Amino acid sequence: MELDGNALGGDLSTVFATDVTDAVFVCAGCKHSGVVATLRVWEPAPGLVGRCPNCTDVIVRLVRTPTRVFLTLTGASRLEIPVEQP
């Protein structure tokens, strides 16, 4: 079942103190950039896999266990996380 990158939001919130679905990724493969919410996410699986909507390369893998969250961003050459202004 294919979802969008918003499916990563809840689990990513345990790793990051901000909503990462608004962060901009740059695909290491095709150099496409977009917000994490536009990633193509597939489940069910042992975890979530977010793929580039342009070339379908894997950008992020997230596996959650009862005691840990495993996160790989090897498919992203950059992740730009917006910072709230005071």
Coordinates of N, CA, C and O in Angstrom, one line a residue:
M1 N 0.8 -1.2 0.0 CA 0.0 0.0 0.0 C 0.9 1.2 0.0 O 1.8 1.4 0.8
E2 N 0.7 2.1 -0.9 CA 1.5 3.4 -1.0 C 0.8 4.5 -0.3 O -0.3 4.7 -0.4
L3 N 1.6 5.2 0.5 CA 1.2 6.4 1.2 C 2.1 7.6 0.8 O 3.0 7.4 0.0
D4 N 1.9 8.7 1.4 CA 2.8 9.8 1.1 C 3.7 10.0 2.3 O 3.6 9.3 3.3
G5 N 4.6 10.9 2.2 CA 5.7 11.1 3.3 C 5.1 11.5 4.6 O 5.8 11.4 5.6
N6 N 3.9 12.0 4.7 CA 3.3 12.3 6.0 C 3.2 11.1 6.9 O 3.1 11.2 8.1
A7 N 3.2 9.9 6.3 CA 3.2 8.6 7.1 C 4.4 8.5 8.0 O 4.4 7.8 9.0
L8 N 5.5 9.2 7.7 CA 6.7 9.2 8.4 C 6.7 10.1 9.6 O 7.5 10.0 10.6
G9 N 5.7 11.1 9.6 CA 5.7 12.2 10.6 C 5.7 11.7 12.1 O 6.4 12.2 12.9
G10 N 4.8 10.8 12.4 CA 4.7 10.4 13.8 C 6.0 9.8 14.3 O 6.5 10.1 15.4
D11 N 6.5 8.8 13.6 CA 7.7 8.1 14.0 C 8.9 9.1 14.0 O 9.8 9.0 14.9
L12 N 9.0 10.0 13.0 CA 10.1 10.9 13.0 C 10.1 11.9 14.1 O 11.1 12.4 14.6
S13 N 8.9 12.2 14.7 CA 8.8 13.1 15.8 C 9.4 12.6 17.0 O 9.7 13.3 17.9
T14 N 9.7 11.2 17.1 CA 10.4 10.7 18.2 C 11.9 10.9 18.1 O 12.6 10.8 19.1
V15 N 12.3 11.2 16.9 CA 13.8 11.4 16.7 C 14.1 12.9 16.6 O 15.1 13.4 17.2
F16 N 13.2 13.7 16.0 CA 13.4 15.1 15.8 C 12.4 15.9 16.6 O 11.3 15.5 16.8
A17 N 12.8 17.1 17.1 CA 12.0 17.9 18.0 C 11.0 18.8 17.1 O 10.3 19.6 17.7
T18 N 11.1 18.6 15.8 CA 10.2 19.4 15.0 C 9.5 18.5 14.0 O 9.9 17.4 13.8
D19 N 8.5 19.1 13.3 CA 7.8 18.3 12.2 C 8.7 18.2 11.0 O 8.9 19.2 10.3
V20 N 9.2 17.1 10.7 CA 10.2 16.9 9.7 C 9.5 16.7 8.3 O 10.2 16.8 7.3
T21 N 8.2 16.6 8.3 CA 7.5 16.4 7.0 C 7.6 17.7 6.2 O 7.5 17.7 4.9
D22 N 7.9 18.9 6.8 CA 8.1 20.1 6.1 C 9.6 20.3 5.7 O 9.9 21.3 5.0
A23 N 10.5 19.4 6.1 CA 11.9 19.5 5.8 C 12.1 19.2 4.3 O 11.3 18.4 3.7
V24 N 13.1 19.8 3.7 CA 13.4 19.6 2.2 C 14.5 18.6 2.1 O 15.5 18.7 2.8
F25 N 14.3 17.6 1.3 CA 15.3 16.6 1.0 C 15.8 16.9 -0.4 O 15.2 17.5 -1.2
V26 N 17.1 16.4 -0.6 CA 17.6 16.4 -2.0 C 18.1 15.0 -2.2 O 18.9 14.4 -1.5
C27 N 17.5 14.4 -3.3 CA 17.8 13.0 -3.6 C 19.3 12.9 -4.1 O 19.7 13.6 -4.9
A28 N 20.0 11.9 -3.5 CA 21.4 11.7 -3.9 C 21.5 11.2 -5.3 O 22.5 11.4 -5.9
G29 N 20.5 10.5 -5.8 CA 20.5 9.9 -7.1 C 20.2 10.9 -8.2 O 21.1 11.2 -9.1
C30 N 19.0 11.5 -8.2 CA 18.6 12.3 -9.3 C 18.7 13.8 -9.0 O 18.4 14.6 -9.9
K31 N 19.0 14.2 -7.8 CA 19.1 15.6 -7.3 C 17.8 16.3 -7.2 O 17.7 17.5 -7.0
H32 N 16.7 15.6 -7.3 CA 15.3 16.2 -7.2 C 15.2 16.6 -5.7 O 15.7 16.0 -4.8
S33 N 14.6 17.8 -5.5 CA 14.3 18.2 -4.1 C 12.8 18.4 -3.9 O 12.1 18.7 -4.8
G34 N 12.4 18.2 -2.7 CA 11.0 18.4 -2.3 C 10.9 18.2 -0.8 O 11.9 17.9 -0.1
V35 N 9.7 18.5 -0.3 CA 9.5 18.3 1.1 C 9.3 16.8 1.4 O 8.8 16.0 0.5
V36 N 9.6 16.4 2.6 CA 9.5 15.0 3.0 C 8.1 14.5 2.8 O 7.9 13.3 2.5
A37 N 7.1 15.3 3.0 CA 5.7 14.9 2.8 C 5.4 14.4 1.4 O 4.4 13.7 1.2
T38 N 6.3 14.7 0.4 CA 6.0 14.3 -1.0 C 6.7 12.9 -1.3 O 6.5 12.4 -2.4
L39 N 7.5 12.4 -0.3 CA 8.1 11.1 -0.6 C 7.0 10.0 -0.8 O 5.9 10.1 -0.2
R40 N 7.3 9.0 -1.5 CA 6.4 7.9 -1.7 C 6.8 6.8 -0.6 O 7.9 6.3 -0.6
V41 N 5.9 6.5 0.2 CA 6.1 5.6 1.4 C 5.4 4.3 1.2 O 4.2 4.3 0.8
W42 N 6.1 3.2 1.4 CA 5.5 1.9 1.3 C 5.4 1.2 2.6 O 6.3 1.3 3.4
E43 N 4.2 0.5 2.8 CA 4.0 -0.3 4.0 C 3.1 -1.4 3.6 O 2.5 -1.3 2.5
P44 N 2.8 -2.5 4.2 CA 3.5 -2.8 5.5 C 4.8 -3.5 5.2 O 5.1 -4.0 4.1
A45 N 5.7 -3.3 6.1 CA 7.0 -3.8 6.1 C 7.6 -3.8 7.5 O 6.9 -3.3 8.4
P46 N 8.8 -4.3 7.7 CA 9.3 -4.2 9.1 C 9.5 -2.7 9.5 O 9.6 -2.4 10.7
G47 N 9.4 -1.8 8.5 CA 9.5 -0.4 8.8 C 8.9 0.4 7.7 O 8.2 -0.1 6.8
L48 N 9.2 1.7 7.6 CA 8.7 2.6 6.6 C 9.9 2.9 5.6 O 11.0 3.1 6.1
V49 N 9.6 2.9 4.3 CA 10.6 3.2 3.3 C 10.1 4.4 2.5 O 9.0 4.3 1.9
G50 N 10.8 5.5 2.5 CA 10.4 6.7 1.8 C 11.2 6.8 0.5 O 12.4 6.8 0.5
R51 N 10.6 6.8 -0.7 CA 11.2 6.9 -1.9 C 11.0 8.2 -2.6 O 10.0 8.9 -2.5
C52 N 12.0 8.6 -3.4 CA 12.0 9.8 -4.2 C 10.8 9.8 -5.2 O 10.6 8.8 -5.9
P53 N 9.9 10.8 -5.2 CA 8.8 10.8 -6.1 C 9.2 10.9 -7.6 O 8.4 10.7 -8.5
N54 N 10.5 11.3 -7.8 CA 10.9 11.5 -9.2 C 11.6 10.3 -9.8 O 11.2 9.8 -10.9
C55 N 12.5 9.6 -9.0 CA 13.2 8.5 -9.6 C 13.0 7.2 -8.8 O 13.5 6.1 -9.2
T56 N 12.3 7.2 -7.7 CA 11.9 6.1 -6.8 C 13.1 5.5 -6.0 O 13.0 4.5 -5.4
D57 N 14.3 6.2 -6.0 CA 15.4 5.8 -5.2 C 14.9 5.9 -3.7 O 14.1 6.8 -3.3
V58 N 15.5 5.0 -2.8 CA 15.2 5.1 -1.4 C 15.9 6.3 -0.8 O 17.1 6.4 -0.9
I59 N 15.1 7.2 -0.2 CA 15.7 8.4 0.5 C 15.8 8.1 2.0 O 16.9 8.4 2.6
V60 N 14.8 7.5 2.6 CA 14.8 7.3 4.1 C 14.3 5.9 4.4 O 13.3 5.4 3.7
R61 N 14.9 5.3 5.4 CA 14.3 4.0 6.0 C 14.2 4.3 7.5 O 15.1 4.8 8.1
L62 N 13.0 3.9 8.0 CA 12.7 4.1 9.4 C 12.1 2.8 10.0 O 11.1 2.4 9.5
V63 N 12.8 2.3 11.0 CA 12.3 1.1 11.7 C 12.2 1.4 13.1 O 13.1 1.9 13.7
R64 N 11.0 1.1 13.7 CA 10.7 1.4 15.1 C 10.5 0.1 15.8 O 9.8 -0.7 15.4
T65 N 11.3 -0.1 16.9 CA 11.1 -1.2 17.8 C 10.6 -0.7 19.2 O 10.6 0.5 19.3
P66 N 10.3 -1.5 20.1 CA 9.9 -1.0 21.4 C 10.9 -0.2 22.1 O 10.6 0.7 22.9
T67 N 12.2 -0.3 21.8 CA 13.2 0.4 22.5 C 14.1 1.3 21.7 O 14.9 2.1 22.2
R68 N 14.0 1.3 20.4 CA 14.8 2.1 19.5 C 14.1 2.5 18.2 O 13.1 1.9 17.8
V69 N 14.7 3.5 17.6 CA 14.3 3.9 16.3 C 15.5 3.9 15.4 O 16.5 4.5 15.8
F70 N 15.4 3.2 14.3 CA 16.6 3.1 13.4 C 16.2 3.9 12.2 O 15.2 3.7 11.5
L71 N 17.1 4.9 11.8 CA 16.8 5.8 10.8 C 18.1 5.9 9.9 O 19.2 6.1 10.3
T72 N 17.9 5.7 8.6 CA 18.9 5.9 7.6 C 18.5 6.9 6.6 O 17.3 6.8 6.1
L73 N 19.3 7.8 6.2 CA 19.0 8.8 5.2 C 20.1 8.8 4.1 O 20.4 9.8 3.5
T74 N 20.6 7.6 3.8 CA 21.7 7.5 2.8 C 21.3 7.9 1.4 O 22.1 8.2 0.6
G75 N 20.0 7.9 1.1 CA 19.5 8.3 -0.2 C 19.3 9.8 -0.3 O 19.0 10.3 -1.4
A76 N 19.5 10.5 0.7 CA 19.4 12.0 0.7 C 20.8 12.6 0.8 O 21.6 12.3 1.7
S77 N 21.1 13.5 -0.2 CA 22.4 14.2 -0.1 C 22.3 15.3 0.9 O 23.3 15.8 1.4
R78 N 21.1 15.7 1.3 CA 20.9 16.8 2.2 C 19.4 16.8 2.8 O 18.5 16.4 2.1
L79 N 19.3 17.2 4.0 CA 18.0 17.4 4.6 C 18.0 18.7 5.3 O 18.8 19.0 6.2
E80 N 17.1 19.6 4.8 CA 17.0 21.0 5.3 C 15.8 21.1 6.3 O 14.7 21.0 5.8
I81 N 16.0 21.2 7.5 CA 14.9 21.3 8.5 C 14.7 22.7 8.9 O 15.6 23.4 9.4
P82 N 13.4 23.2 8.7 CA 13.1 24.6 9.0 C 13.2 24.8 10.5 O 12.8 23.9 11.3
V83 N 13.6 26.0 10.9 CA 13.7 26.4 12.3 C 12.7 27.4 12.6 O 12.6 28.4 11.9
E84 N 11.9 27.2 13.7 CA 10.9 28.2 14.0 C 11.6 29.5 14.6 O 12.5 29.4 15.4
Q85 N 11.1 30.6 14.2 CA 11.7 31.9 14.6 C 11.0 32.3 15.9 O 9.8 32.2 16.0
P86 N 11.7 32.8 16.9 CA 11.1 33.3 18.1 C 10.2 34.5 17.9 O 10.2 35.2 17.0

